Structure formats: structure tokens, C-alpha cells
C-alpha atoms as a printed R data frame, in Angstrom:
    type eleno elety resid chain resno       x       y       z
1   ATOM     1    CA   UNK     A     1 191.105 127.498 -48.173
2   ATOM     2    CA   UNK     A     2 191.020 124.966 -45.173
3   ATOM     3    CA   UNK     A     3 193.299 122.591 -47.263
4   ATOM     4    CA   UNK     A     4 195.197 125.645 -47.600
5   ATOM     5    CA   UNK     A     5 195.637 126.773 -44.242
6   ATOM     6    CA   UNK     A     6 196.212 122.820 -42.845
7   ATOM     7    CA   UNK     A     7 198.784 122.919 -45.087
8   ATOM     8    CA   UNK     A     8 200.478 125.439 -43.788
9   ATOM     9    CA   UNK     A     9 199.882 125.202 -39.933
10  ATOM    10    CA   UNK     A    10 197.533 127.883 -39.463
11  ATOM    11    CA   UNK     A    11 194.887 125.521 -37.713
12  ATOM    12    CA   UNK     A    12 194.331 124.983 -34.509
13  ATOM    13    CA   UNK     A    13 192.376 123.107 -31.741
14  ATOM    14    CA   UNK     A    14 189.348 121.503 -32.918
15  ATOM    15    CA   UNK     A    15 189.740 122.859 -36.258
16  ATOM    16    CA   UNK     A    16 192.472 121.228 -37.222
17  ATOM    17    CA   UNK     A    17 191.282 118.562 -35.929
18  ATOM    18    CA   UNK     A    18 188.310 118.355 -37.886
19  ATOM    19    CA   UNK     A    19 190.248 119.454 -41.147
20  ATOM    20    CA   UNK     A    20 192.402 115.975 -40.081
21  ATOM    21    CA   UNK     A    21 189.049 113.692 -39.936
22  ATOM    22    CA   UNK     A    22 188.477 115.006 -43.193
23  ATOM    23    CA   UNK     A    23 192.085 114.048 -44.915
24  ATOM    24    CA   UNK     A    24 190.844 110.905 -43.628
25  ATOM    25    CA   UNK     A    25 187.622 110.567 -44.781
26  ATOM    26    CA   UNK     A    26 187.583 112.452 -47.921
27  ATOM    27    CA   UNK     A    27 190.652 111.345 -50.770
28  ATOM    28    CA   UNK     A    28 189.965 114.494 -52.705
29  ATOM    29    CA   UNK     A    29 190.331 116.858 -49.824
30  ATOM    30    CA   UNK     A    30 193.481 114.929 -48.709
31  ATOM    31    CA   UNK     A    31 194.915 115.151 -52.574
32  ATOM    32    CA   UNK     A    32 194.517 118.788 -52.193
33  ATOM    33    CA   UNK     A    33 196.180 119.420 -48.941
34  ATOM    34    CA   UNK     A    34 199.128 117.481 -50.570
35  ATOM    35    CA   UNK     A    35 198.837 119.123 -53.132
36  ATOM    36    CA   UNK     A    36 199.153 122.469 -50.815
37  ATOM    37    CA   UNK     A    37 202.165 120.863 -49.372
38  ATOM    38    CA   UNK     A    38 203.969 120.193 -52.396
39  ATOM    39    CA   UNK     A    39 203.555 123.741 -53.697
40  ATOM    40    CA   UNK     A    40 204.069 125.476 -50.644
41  ATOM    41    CA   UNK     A    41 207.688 123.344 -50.083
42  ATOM    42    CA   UNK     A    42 208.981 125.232 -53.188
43  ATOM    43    CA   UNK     A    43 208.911 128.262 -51.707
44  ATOM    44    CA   UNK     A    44 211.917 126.901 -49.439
45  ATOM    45    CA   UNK     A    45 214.063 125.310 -53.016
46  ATOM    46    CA   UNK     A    46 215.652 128.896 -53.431
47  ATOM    47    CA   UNK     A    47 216.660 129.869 -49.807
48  ATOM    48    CA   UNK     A    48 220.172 128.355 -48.631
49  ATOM    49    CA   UNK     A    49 220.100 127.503 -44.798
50  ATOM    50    CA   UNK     A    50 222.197 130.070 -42.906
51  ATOM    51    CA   UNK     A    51 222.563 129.217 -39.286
52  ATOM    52    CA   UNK     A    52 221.637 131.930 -36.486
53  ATOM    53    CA   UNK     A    53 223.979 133.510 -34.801
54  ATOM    54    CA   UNK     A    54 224.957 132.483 -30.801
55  ATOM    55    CA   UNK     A    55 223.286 135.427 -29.921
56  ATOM    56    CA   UNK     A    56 219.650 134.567 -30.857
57  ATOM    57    CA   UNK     A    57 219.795 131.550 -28.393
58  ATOM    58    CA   UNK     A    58 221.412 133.725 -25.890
59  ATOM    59    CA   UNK     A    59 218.326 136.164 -26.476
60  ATOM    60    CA   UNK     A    60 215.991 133.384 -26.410
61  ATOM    61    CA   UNK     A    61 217.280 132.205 -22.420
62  ATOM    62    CA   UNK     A    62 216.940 135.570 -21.214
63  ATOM    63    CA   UNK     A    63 213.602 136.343 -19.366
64  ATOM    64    CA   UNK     A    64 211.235 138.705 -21.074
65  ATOM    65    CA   UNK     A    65 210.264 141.842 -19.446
66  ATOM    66    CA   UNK     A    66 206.702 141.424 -18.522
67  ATOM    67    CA   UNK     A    67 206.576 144.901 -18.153
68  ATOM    68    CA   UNK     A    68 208.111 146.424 -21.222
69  ATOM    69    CA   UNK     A    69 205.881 146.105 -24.258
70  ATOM    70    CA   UNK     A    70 206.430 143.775 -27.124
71  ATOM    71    CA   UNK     A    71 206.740 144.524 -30.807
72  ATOM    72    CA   UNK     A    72 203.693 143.404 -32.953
73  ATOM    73    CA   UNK     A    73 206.092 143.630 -35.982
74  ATOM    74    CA   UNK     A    74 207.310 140.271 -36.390
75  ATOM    75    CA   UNK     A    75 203.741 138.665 -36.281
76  ATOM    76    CA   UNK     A    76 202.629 141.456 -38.828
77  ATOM    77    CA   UNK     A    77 205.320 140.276 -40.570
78  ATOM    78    CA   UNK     A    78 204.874 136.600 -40.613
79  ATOM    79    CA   UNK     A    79 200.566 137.165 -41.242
80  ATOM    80    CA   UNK     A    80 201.636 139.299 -44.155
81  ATOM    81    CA   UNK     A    81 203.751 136.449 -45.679
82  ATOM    82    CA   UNK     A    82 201.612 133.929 -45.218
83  ATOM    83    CA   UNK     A    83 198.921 135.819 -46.979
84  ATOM    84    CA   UNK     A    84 201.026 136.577 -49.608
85  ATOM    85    CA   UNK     A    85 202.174 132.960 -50.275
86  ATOM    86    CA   UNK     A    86 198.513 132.090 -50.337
87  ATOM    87    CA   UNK     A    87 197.702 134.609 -52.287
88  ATOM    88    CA   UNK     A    88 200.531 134.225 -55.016
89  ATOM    89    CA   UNK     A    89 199.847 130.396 -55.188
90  ATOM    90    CA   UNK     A    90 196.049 131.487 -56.173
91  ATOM    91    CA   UNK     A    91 196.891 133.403 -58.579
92  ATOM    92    CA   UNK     A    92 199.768 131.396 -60.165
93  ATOM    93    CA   UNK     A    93 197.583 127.756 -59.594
94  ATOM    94    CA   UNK     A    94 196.712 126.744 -63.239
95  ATOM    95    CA   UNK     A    95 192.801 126.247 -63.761
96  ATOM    96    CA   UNK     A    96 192.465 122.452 -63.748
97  ATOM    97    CA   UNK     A    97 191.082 120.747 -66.270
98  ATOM    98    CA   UNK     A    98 187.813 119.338 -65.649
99  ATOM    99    CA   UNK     A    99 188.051 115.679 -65.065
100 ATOM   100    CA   UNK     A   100 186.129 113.827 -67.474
101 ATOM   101    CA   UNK     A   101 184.341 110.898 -65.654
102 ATOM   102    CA   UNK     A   102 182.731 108.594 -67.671
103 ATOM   103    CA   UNK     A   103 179.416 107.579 -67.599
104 ATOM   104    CA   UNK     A   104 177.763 104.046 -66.322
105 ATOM   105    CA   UNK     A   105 175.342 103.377 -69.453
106 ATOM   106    CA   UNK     A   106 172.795 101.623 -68.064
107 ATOM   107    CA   UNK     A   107 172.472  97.791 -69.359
108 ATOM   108    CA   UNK     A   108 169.733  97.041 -70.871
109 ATOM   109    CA   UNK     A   109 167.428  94.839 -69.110
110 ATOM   110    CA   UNK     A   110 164.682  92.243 -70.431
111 ATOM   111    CA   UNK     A   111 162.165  90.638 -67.714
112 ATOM   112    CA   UNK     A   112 158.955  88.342 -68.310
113 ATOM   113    CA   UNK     A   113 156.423  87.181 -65.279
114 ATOM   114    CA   UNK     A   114 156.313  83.156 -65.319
115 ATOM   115    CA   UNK     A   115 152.419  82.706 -64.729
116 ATOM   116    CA   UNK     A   116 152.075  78.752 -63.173
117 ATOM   117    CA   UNK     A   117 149.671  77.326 -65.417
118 ATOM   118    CA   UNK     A   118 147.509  76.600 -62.378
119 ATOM   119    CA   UNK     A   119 147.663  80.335 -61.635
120 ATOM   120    CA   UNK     A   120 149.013  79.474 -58.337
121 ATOM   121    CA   UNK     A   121 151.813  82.141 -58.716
122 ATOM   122    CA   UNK     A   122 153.847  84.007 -60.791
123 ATOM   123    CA   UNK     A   123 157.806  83.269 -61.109
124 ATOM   124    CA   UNK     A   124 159.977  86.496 -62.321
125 ATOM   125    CA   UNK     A   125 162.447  86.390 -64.778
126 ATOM   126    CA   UNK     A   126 165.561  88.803 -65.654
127 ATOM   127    CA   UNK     A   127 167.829  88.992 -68.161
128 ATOM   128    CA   UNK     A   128 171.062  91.512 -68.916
129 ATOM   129    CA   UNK     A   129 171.289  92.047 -72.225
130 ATOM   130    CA   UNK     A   130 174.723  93.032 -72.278
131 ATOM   131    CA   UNK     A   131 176.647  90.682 -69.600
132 ATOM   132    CA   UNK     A   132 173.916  87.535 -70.928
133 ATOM   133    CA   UNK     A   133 172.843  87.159 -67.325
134 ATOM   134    CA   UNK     A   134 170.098  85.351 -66.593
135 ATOM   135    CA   UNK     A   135 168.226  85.061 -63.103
136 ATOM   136    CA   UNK     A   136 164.780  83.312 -62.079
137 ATOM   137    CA   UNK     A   137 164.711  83.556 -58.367
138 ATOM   138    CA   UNK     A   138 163.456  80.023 -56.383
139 ATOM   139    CA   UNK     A   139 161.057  78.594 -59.238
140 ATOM   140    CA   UNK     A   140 161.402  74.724 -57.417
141 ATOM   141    CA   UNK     A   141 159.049  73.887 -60.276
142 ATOM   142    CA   UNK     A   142 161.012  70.426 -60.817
143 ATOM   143    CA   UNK     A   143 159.006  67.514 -58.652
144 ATOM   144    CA   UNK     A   144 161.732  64.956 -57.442
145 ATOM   145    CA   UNK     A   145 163.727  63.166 -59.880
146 ATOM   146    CA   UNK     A   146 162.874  66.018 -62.733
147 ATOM   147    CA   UNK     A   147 164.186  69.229 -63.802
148 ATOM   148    CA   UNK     A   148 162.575  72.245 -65.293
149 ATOM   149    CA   UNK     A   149 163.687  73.036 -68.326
150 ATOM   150    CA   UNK     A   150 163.182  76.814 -69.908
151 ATOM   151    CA   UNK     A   151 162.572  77.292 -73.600
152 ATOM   152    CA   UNK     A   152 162.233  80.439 -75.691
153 ATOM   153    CA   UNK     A   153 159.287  80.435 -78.185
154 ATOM   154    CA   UNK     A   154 159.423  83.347 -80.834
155 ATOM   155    CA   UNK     A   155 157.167  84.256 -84.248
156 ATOM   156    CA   UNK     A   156 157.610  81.007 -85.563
157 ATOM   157    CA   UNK     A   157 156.460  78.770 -82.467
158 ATOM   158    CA   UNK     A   158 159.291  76.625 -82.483
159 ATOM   159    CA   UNK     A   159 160.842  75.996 -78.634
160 ATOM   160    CA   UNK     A   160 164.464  76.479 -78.285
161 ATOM   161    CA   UNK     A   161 166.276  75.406 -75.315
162 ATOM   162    CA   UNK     A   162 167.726  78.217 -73.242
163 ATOM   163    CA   UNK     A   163 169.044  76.031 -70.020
164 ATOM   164    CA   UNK     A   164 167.795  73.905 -66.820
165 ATOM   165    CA   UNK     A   165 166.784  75.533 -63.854
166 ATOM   166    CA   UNK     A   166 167.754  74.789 -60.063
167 ATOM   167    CA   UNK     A   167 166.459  72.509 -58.245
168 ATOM   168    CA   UNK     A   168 166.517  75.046 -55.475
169 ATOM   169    CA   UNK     A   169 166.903  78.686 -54.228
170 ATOM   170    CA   UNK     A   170 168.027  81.027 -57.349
171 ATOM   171    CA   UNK     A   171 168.688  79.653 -61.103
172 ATOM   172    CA   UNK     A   172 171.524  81.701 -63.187
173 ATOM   173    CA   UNK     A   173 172.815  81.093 -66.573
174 ATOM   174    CA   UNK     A   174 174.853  83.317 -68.949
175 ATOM   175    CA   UNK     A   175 172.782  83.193 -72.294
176 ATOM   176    CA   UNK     A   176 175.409  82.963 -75.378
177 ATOM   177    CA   UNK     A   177 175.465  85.985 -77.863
178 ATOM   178    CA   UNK     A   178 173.620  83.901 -79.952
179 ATOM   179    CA   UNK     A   179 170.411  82.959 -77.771
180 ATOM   180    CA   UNK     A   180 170.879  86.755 -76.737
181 ATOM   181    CA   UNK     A   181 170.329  87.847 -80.298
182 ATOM   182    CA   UNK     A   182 166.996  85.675 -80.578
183 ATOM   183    CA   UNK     A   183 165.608  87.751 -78.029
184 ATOM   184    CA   UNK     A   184 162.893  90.732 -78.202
185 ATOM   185    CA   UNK     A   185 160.172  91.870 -76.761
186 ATOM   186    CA   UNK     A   186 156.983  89.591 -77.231
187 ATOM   187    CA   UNK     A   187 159.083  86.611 -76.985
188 ATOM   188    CA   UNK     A   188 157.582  83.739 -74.962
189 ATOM   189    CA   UNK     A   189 159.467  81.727 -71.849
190 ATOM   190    CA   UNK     A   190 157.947  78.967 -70.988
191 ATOM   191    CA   UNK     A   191 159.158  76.040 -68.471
192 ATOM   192    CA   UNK     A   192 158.573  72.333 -69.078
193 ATOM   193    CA   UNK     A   193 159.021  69.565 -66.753
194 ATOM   194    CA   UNK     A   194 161.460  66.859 -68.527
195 ATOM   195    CA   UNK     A   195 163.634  63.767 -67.460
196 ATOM   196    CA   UNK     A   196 166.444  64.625 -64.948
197 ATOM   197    CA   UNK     A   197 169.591  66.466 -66.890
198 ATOM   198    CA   UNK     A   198 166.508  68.019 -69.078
199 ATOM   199    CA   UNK     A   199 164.824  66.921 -72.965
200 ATOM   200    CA   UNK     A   200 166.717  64.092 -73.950
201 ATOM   201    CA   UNK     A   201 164.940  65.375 -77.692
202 ATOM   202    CA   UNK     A   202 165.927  68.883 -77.874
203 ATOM   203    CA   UNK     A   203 162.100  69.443 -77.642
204 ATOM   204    CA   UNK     A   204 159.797  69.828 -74.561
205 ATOM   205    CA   UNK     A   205 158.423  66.171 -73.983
206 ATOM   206    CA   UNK     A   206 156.621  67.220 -70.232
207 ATOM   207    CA   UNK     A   207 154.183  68.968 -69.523
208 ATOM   208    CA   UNK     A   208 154.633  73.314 -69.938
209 ATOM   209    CA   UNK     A   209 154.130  74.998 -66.192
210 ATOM   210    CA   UNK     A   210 154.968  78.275 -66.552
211 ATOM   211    CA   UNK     A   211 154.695  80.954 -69.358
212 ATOM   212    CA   UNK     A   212 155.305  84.750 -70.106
213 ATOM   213    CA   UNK     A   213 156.349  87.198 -72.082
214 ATOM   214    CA   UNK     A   214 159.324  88.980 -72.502
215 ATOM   215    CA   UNK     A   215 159.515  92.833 -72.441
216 ATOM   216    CA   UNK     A   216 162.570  95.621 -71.794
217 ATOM   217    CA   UNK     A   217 162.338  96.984 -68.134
């Protein structure tokens, strides 16, 4: 109803000007006051304009009689209208059809809690399943001139390379489908310490710092 009666002028003062702050702040309320607008401007499509006659304006200059009483007609009149046009366009508005809006599935999520070997600390890793991303917040397990290398270590106990973290702050990588599809839950990461640019074997050749297990979230 208040995109209803902005629409057609009937608000006033600070309640139009709230109903305003609203087409601002709130699309849906400003797509139906349009759409108000836009019904209410075919009432108009079948009425020709006529001009008024010389002696409306002549009525409209002459002083009103503060004494003689005026007519409540006309504003009857005009209220009654108004009502009726809102009232028609409820009745004729088709029902809308419920707007189907889809669904964010959730993306699966893997993690696994690094445990340093010495115990020291514990280094959290997370993986999206569906996008491949991979993110290990600040390990800095790498001493200078090294990098830390992360492996995945399934059923069979064979390491396979999965990438090289960074040196500093946060490490990404996008996992391919295929290292993605080698994943489950009991999987082992582990990090190794190898030459700069990582294993130059395909194997880890330093020393293992880091280990857990993977499991959904």
C-alpha cells in the first residue's frame, strides 16, 4: 500500500519522505512503486486531453468567499476515485509467480591440522573440493635457502607431490581434478623440507616437519 499511495501522490511530509529513503535503499520496494506508476499511467491511455474552458481560470482569479461555505463534493469525489483505482488495480493485479531463487550449495570442504614434529605448533590446512583451492595460512616452515614442500600420503604410503609452500604469509594452490580425486578422509599431509624450487626426485629427500590428517569440515 505505501508503494501504492507514493505512487500516486497521496503522501505527504515526513512520510513521503521516508517512503523516498526507502526507493532508495530498498530495489524491490522501488520496482514496485514503478511498477505502481506504470499501471496507474494507463488509466490516462483512454482519455483525450480536452482543454478547460476560459472560464475556469477566470473562476480560479476570483477571491473565495471566506464566508460562504465550500462544497466537500469534489474532494469526495477525487478520494472516491482514487480508492477505486486502487482498488480495481488489486483486484485486476495478476498473482505473481513466486520467484524461484536458487540455492548456494555449500562446497564441500576438506581441512587437516599440520602438527610440527617438535610439537611446537600446529599449522591448518583447507581445501575446496569443488573450486581445488588450497590454503595453509603462514607455515614459514622453509629455513633460508629451502622450501617446504607438501605431499599427500594415502593407503598405499607412497608420497605424491601436491605443491611448494610460501616462503611467507599465506600459501595457495589450485589442486588439479586429478590430485582432487586422490583425496579422502584419512589421507595424510605431510611437509618436507627440500632444495630450493622443491624435490629435485619427485620424492621427499629432507627431513618431514609437519603431518595430519585429512577430514571433511
Amino acid at each position: 500500500m505505501t508503494a501504492a499511495e507514493l505512487a500516486i501522490g497521496l503522501l505527504d511530509g515526513e512520510e513521503r519522505a521516508a517512503a523516498l529513503r526507502r526507493v532508495i535503499a530498498d530495489p524491490a520496494f522501488a520496482r514496485e512503486v514503478e511498477s505502481w506508476r506504470n499501471r496507474l499511467a494507463g488509466l490516462f491511455d483512454d482519455y483525450t486531453e480536452v482543454e478547460a474552458p476560459a472560464s475556469v481560470a477566470a473562476r480560479l482569479a476570483k477571491p473565495q468567499d471566506a464566508a460562504k461555505p465550500r462544497s466537500a463534493w469534489p474532494i469526495l469525489a477525487l478520494a472516491t476515485a482514487l480508492a477505486a483505482a486502487v482498488a480495481l488495480f488489486f483486484v485486476s493485479r495478476p498473482v505473481p509467480t513466486p520467484l524461484q531463487v536458487p540455492v548456494a550449495q555449500p562446497h564441500p570442504i576438506m581441512v587437516a591440522s599440520l602438527m610440527m614434529t617438535d610439537k611446537s605448533a600446529s599449522v591448518p590446512a583447507m581445501i575446496d573440493m569443488t573450486t581445488g583451492e588450497m590454503t595453509i595460512p603462514h607455515a614459514n616452515m622453509a629455513p633460508a635457502g629451502k622450501s617446504a614442500q607438501l605431499w599427500m600420503i594415502g593407503s598405499d604410503g607412497v608420497p605424491k607431490p601436491m605443491g611448494l609452500l610460501a616462503a611467507a604469509g599465506t600459501s595457495r594452490m589450485t589442486l588439479a581434478p586429478g590430485q582432487r580425486g586422490q583425496l579422502a578422509a584419512g589421507i595424510t599431509l605431510a611437509v618436507s623440507i627440500e632444495p630450493a624450487g622443491g624435490s629435485p626426485t619427485g620424492k621427499p629427500t629432507g627431513p618431514v616437519v609437519a603431518s595430519g590428517k585429512l577430514s571433511l569440515a
